[in-house]
Tab-separated table of C-alpha atoms in Angstrom:
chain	number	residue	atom	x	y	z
A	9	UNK	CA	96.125	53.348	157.911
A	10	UNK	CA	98.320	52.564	154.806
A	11	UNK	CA	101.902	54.159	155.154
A	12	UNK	CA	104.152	55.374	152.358
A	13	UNK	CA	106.705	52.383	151.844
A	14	UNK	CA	109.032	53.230	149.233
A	15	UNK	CA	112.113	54.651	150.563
A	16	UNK	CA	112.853	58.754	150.468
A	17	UNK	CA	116.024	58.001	148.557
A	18	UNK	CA	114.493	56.468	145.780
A	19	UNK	CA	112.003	59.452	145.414
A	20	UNK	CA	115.051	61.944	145.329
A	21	UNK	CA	116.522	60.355	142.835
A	22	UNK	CA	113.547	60.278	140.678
A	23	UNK	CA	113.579	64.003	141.571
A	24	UNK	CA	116.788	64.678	140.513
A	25	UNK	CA	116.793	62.571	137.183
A	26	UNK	CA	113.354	64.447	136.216
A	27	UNK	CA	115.546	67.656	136.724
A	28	UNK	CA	118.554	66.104	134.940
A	29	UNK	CA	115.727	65.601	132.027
A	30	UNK	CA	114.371	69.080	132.088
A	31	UNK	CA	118.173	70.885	132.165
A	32	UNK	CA	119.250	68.365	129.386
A	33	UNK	CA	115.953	69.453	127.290
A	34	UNK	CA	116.690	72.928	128.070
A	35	UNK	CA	120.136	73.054	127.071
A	36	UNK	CA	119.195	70.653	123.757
A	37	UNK	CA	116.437	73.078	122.924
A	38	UNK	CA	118.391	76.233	123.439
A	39	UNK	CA	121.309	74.682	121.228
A	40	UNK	CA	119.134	73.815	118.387
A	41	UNK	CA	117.194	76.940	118.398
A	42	UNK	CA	120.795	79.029	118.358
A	43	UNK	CA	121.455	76.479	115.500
A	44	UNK	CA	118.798	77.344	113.032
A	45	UNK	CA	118.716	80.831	113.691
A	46	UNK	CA	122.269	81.013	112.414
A	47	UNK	CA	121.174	79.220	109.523
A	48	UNK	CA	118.650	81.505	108.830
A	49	UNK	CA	120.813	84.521	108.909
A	50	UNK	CA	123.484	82.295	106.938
A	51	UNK	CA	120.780	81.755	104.306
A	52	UNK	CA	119.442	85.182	104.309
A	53	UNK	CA	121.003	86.838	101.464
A	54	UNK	CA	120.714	84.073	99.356
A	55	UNK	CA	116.583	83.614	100.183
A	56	UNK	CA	116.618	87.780	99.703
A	57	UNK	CA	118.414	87.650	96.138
A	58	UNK	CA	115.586	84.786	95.763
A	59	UNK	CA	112.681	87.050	95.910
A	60	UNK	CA	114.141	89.543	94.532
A	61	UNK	CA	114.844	87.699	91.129
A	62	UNK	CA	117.441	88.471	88.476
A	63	UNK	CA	118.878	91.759	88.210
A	64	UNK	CA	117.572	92.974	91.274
A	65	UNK	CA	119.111	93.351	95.367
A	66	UNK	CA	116.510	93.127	98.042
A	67	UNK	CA	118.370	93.996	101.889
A	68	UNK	CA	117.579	93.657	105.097
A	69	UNK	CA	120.019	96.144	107.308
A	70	UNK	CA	121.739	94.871	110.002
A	71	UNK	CA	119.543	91.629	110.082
A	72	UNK	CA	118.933	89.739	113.559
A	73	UNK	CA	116.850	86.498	114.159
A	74	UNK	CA	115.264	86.760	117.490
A	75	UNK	CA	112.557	85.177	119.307
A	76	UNK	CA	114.049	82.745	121.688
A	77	UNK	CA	112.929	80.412	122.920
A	78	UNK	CA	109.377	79.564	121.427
A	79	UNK	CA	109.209	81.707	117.849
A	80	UNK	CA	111.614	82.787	115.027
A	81	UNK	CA	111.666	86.694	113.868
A	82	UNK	CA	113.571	88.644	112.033
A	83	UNK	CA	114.437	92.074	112.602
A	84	UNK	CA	115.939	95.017	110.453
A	85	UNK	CA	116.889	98.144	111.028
A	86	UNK	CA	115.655	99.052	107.428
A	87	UNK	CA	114.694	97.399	103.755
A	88	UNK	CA	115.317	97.953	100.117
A	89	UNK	CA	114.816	96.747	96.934
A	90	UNK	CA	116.393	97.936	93.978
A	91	UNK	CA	115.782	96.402	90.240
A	92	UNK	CA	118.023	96.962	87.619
A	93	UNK	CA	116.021	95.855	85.131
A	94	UNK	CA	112.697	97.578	85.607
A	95	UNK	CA	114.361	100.733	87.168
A	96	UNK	CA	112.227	100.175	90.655
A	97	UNK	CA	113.962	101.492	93.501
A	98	UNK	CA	112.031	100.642	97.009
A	99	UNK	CA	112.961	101.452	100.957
A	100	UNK	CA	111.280	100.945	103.757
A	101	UNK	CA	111.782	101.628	107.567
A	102	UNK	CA	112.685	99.422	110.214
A	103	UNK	CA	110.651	95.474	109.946
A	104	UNK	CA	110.101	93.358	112.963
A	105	UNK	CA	108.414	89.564	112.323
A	106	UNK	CA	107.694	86.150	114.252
A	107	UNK	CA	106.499	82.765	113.490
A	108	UNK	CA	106.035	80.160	116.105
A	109	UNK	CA	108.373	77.380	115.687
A	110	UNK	CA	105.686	74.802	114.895
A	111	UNK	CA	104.244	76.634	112.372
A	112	UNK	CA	107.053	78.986	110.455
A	113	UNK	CA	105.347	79.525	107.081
A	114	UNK	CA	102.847	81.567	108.935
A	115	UNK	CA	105.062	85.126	109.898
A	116	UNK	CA	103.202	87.779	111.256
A	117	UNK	CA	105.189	91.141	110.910
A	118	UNK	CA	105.113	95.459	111.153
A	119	UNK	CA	106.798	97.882	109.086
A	120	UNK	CA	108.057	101.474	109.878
A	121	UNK	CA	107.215	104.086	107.529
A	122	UNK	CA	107.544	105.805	105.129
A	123	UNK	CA	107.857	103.814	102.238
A	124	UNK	CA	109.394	105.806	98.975
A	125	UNK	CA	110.070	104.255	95.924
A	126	UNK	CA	110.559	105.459	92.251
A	127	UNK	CA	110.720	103.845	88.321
A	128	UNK	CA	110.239	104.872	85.048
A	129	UNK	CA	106.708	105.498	85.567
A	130	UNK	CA	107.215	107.862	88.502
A	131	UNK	CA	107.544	108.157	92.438
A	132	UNK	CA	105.965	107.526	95.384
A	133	UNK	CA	105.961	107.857	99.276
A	134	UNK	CA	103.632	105.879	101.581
A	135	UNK	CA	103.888	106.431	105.526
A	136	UNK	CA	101.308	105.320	108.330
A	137	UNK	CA	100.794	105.234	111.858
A	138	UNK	CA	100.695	101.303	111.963
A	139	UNK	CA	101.258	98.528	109.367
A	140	UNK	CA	100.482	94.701	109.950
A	141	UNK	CA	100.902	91.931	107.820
A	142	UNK	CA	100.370	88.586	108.049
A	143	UNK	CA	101.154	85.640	105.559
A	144	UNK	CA	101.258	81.912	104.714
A	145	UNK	CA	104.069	80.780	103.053
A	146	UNK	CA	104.853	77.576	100.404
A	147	UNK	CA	108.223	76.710	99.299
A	148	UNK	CA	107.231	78.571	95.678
A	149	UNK	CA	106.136	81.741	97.354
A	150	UNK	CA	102.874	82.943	98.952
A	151	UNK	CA	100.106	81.104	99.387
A	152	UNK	CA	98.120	84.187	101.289
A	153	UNK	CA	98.584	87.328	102.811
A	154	UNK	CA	96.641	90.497	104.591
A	155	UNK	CA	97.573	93.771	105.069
A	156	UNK	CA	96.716	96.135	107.798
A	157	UNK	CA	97.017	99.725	108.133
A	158	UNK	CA	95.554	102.720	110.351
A	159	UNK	CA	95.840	106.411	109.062
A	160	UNK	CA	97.638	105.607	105.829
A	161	UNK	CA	99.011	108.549	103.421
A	162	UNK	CA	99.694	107.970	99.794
A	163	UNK	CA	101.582	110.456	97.609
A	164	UNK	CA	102.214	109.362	93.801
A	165	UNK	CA	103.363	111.236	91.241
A	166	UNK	CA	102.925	109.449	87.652
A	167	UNK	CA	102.927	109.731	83.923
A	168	UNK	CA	100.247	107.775	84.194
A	169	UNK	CA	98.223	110.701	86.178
A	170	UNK	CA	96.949	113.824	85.110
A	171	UNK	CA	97.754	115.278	88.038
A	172	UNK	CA	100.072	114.215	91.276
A	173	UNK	CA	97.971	112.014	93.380
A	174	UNK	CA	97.100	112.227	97.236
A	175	UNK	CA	95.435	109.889	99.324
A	176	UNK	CA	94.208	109.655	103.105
A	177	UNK	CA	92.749	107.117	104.543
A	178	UNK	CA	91.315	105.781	108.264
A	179	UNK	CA	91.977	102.279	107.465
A	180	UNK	CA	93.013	100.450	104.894
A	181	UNK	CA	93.395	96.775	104.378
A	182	UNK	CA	94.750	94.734	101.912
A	183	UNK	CA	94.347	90.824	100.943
A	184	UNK	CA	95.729	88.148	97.993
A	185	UNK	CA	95.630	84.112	98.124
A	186	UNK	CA	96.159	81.566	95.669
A	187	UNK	CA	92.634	80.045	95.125
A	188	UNK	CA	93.523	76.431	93.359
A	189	UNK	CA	94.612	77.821	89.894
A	190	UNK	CA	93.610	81.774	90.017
A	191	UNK	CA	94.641	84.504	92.417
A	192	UNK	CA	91.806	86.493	94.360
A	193	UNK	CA	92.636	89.824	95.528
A	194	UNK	CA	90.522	92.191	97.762
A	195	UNK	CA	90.983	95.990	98.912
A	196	UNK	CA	89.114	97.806	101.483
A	197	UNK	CA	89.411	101.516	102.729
A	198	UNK	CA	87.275	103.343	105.445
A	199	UNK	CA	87.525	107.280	106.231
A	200	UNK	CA	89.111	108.432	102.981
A	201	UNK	CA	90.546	111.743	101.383
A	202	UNK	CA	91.859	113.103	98.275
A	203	UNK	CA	94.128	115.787	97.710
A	204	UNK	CA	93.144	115.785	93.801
A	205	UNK	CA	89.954	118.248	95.028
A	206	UNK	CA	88.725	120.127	97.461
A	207	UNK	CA	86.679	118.516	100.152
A	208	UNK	CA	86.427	114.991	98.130
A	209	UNK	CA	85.966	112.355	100.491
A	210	UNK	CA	84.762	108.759	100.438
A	211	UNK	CA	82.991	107.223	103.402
A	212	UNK	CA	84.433	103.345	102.271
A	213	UNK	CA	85.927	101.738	99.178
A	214	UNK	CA	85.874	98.286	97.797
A	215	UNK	CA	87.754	95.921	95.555
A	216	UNK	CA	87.232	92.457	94.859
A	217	UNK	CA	88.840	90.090	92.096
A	218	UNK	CA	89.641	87.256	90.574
A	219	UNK	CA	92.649	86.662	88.222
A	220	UNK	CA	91.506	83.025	86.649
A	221	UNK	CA	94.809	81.066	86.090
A	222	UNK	CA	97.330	83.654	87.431
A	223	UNK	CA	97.929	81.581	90.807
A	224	UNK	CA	101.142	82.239	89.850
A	225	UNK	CA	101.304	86.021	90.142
A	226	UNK	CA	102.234	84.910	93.925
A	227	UNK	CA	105.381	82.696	93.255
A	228	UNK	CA	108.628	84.392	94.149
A	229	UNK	CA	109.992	86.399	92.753
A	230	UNK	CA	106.189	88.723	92.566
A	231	UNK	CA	105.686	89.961	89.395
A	232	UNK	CA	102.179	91.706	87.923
A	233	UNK	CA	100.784	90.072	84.693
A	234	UNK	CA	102.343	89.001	81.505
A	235	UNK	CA	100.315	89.661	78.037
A	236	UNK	CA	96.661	90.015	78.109
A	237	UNK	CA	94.677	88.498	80.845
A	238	UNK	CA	91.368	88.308	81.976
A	239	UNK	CA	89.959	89.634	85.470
A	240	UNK	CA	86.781	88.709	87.002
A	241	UNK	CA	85.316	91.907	88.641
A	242	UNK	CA	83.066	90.883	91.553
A	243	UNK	CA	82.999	94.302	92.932
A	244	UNK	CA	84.150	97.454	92.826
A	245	UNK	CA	82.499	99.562	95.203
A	246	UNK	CA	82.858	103.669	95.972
A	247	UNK	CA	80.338	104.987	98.901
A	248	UNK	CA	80.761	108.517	99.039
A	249	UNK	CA	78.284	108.852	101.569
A	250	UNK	CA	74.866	107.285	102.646
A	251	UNK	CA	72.888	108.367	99.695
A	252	UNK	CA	75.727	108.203	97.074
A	253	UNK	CA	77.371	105.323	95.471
A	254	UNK	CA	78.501	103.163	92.331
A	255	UNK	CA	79.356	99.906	91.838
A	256	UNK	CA	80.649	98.120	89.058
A	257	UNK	CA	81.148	93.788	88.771
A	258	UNK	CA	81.403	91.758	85.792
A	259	UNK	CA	84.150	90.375	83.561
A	260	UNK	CA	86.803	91.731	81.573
A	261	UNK	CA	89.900	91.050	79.579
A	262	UNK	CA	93.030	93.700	79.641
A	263	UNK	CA	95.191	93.011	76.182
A	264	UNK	CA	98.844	93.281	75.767
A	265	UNK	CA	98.575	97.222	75.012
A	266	UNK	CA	96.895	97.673	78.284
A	267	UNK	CA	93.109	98.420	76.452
A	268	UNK	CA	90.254	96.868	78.619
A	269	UNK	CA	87.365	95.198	76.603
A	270	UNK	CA	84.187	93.662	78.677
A	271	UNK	CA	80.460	93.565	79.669
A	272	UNK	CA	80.071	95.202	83.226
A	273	UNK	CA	77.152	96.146	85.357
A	274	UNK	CA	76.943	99.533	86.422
A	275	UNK	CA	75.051	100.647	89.579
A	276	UNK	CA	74.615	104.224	90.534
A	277	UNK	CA	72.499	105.946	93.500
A	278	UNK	CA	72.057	109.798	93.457
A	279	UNK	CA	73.574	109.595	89.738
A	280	UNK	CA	73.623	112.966	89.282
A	281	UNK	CA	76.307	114.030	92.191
A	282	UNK	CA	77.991	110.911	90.905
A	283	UNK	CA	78.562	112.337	87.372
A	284	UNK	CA	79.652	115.741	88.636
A	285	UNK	CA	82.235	114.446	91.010
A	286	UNK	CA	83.655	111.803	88.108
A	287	UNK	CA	84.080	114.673	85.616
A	288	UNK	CA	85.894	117.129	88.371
A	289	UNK	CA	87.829	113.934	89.081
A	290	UNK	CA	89.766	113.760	85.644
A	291	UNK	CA	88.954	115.497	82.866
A	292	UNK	CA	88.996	112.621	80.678
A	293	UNK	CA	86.114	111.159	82.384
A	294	UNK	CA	83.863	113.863	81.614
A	295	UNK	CA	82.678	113.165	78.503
A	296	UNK	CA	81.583	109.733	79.193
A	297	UNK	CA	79.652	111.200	82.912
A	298	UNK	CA	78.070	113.572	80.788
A	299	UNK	CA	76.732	111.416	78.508
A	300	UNK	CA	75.845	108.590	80.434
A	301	UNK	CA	73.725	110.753	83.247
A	302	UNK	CA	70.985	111.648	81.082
A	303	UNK	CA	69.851	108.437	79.312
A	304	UNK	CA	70.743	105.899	82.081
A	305	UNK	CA	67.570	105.978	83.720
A	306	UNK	CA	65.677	104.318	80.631
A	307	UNK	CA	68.308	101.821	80.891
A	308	UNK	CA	67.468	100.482	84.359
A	309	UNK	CA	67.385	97.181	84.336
A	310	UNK	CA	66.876	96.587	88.863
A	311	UNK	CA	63.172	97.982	89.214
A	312	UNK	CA	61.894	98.572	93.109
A	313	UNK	CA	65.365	100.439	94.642
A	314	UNK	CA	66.240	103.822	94.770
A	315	UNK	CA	69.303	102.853	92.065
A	316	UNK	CA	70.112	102.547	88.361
A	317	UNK	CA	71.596	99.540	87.282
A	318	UNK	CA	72.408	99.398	83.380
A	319	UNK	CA	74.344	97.070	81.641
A	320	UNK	CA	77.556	98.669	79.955
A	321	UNK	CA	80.047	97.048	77.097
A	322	UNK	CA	83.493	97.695	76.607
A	323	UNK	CA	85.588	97.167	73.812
A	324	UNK	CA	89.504	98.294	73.863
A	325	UNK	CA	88.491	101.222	76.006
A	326	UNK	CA	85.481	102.361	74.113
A	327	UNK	CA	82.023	102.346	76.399
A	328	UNK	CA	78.614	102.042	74.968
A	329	UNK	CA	75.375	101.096	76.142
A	330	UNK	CA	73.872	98.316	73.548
A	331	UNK	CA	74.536	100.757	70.211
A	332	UNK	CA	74.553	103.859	71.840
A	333	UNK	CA	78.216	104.781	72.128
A	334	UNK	CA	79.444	106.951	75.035
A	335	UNK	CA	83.411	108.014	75.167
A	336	UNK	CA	86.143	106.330	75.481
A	337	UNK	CA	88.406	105.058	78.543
A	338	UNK	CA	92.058	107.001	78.653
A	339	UNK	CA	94.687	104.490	78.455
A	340	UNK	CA	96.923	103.737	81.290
């Protein structure tokens, strides 16, 4: 029977250099991760007044990196943003965030509510029962991000609105990436309300887009577009319930004064109900709902479905079908 020859004090000494190793490692490992999350808080206002671009303070209250020993957060007790150039004014509750120390571009983080802000155009105030985020980050800015919300309330009140705007919704989620030279953005909603009339209610809502060539739209600091440019509507979807809905997808180009010009596709089912709840929606709408109702069905260009699908042009906010002109979009 083969016996164990090598000696019991050379096997506790190999036991106590492997813990040697491990302490050492420990310590080294503790040290360095101490190390960069001074840096980081070091760096912080300088990375903040980075994204927040000239003329403009973004904070982060009473600002704390924590995670040790595996991932790298940072915590506030609240967040602001205030632009003295566009007149934006922005603040949020309290923001907790981690990324795993192999990969720290990707931060996953929640937010506190309510969010209130206020400009030139108006005010706001957004609040929520949770809000998730996570996003992938280059050294220019962001490369992606998604948004995640349950029971989400939206209060605006605009210039831009006939009337002060309230919204409701189950869930809503939001998404943006860079997609090689253009930006795609996407926007879904489940369970939603309005406060703009009685009883209006939406069983889901959809928005998907493609800015071509405005990648850039993502680079800090964010910005919205410059000048006219072009969008490429793959869907807009409203579901108001299972019989009633209208979709709308094709191109269109949005000039420097804001006007929209395009040929979109247009698909309606129960068209009637459709056209009575766009013209209680805004007034200005009306016109156009009650004009296209009636002749759309001789337009249908989808045969076989229970929808209508007509083709629709629009040129600096004026809608027609072929020569047949039908109202004009309000500007915004």
């Amino acid at each position: 029977m083969p016996h164990d020859t090598q000696p019991a004090g050379s096997r506790a000494r190999r036991f106590v250099w492997l813990a040697v190793g491990i302490a050492v490692f420990g310590l080294a490992w503790t040290a360095g991760w101490h190390f960069l999350a001074d840096r980081i808080e070091s760096r912080l206002p300088l990375t903040l007044q980075q994204l927040a671009g000239q003329q403009a303070k973004a904070e982060c209250a009473n600002a704390e990196i924590r995670g040790y020993p595996f991932r790298f957060g940072l915590f506030c007790d609240r967040i602001s943003y205030d632009s003295a150039r566009s007149g934006l004014r922005a603040e949020g509750g309290a923001l907790r965030s981690a990324a795993q120390f192999y990969r720290p571009n990707h931060i996953v983080s929640e937010l506190d509510g309510p969010f209130s802000f206020s400009g030139q155009a108006g005010e706001g105030r957004i609040d929520w029962r949770s809000l998730q985020s996570s996003v992938r980050l280059t050294r220019r800015g962001l490369d992606r991000g998604s948004l995640e919300s349950q029971n989400i309330s939206i209060d605006v009140d605009s210039t831009a609105l006939s009337s002060r705007l309230g919204l409701r919704a189950e869930r809503l989620s939001a998404h943006a990436r860079k997609n090689e030279l253009d930006a795609d953005f996407a926007v879904y909603a489940e369970g939603v309300q309005s406060t703009l009339l009685d009883q209006l209610a939406f069983d889901r809502l959809t928005l998907e887009a493609t800015l071509p060539g405005q990648a850039t739209l993502l680079d800090a600091p964010l910005r919205g577009p410059q000048g006219a440019f072009d969008v490429r509507l793959h869907r807009i979807l409203v579901e108001v319930d299972d019989t009633t809905s209208l979709e709308i997808s094709g191109p269109v180009r949005i000039d420097e004064t804001r006007r929209i010009s395009g040929d979109i596709s247009v698909t309606a089912r129960n068209l009637q109900d459709l056209a009575e709840l766009i013209a209680r929606l805004d007034p200005q709408y009306a016109e156009i709902a009650g004009n296209i109702a009636p002749m759309l069905g001789a337009f249908d260009t989808v045969d076989g479905d229970d929808a209508i699908t007509v083709p629709l042009t629009i040129r600096q906010n004026a809608v027609s079908i072929g020569f047949i002109p039908l109202g004009r979009l309000p500007a915004f």
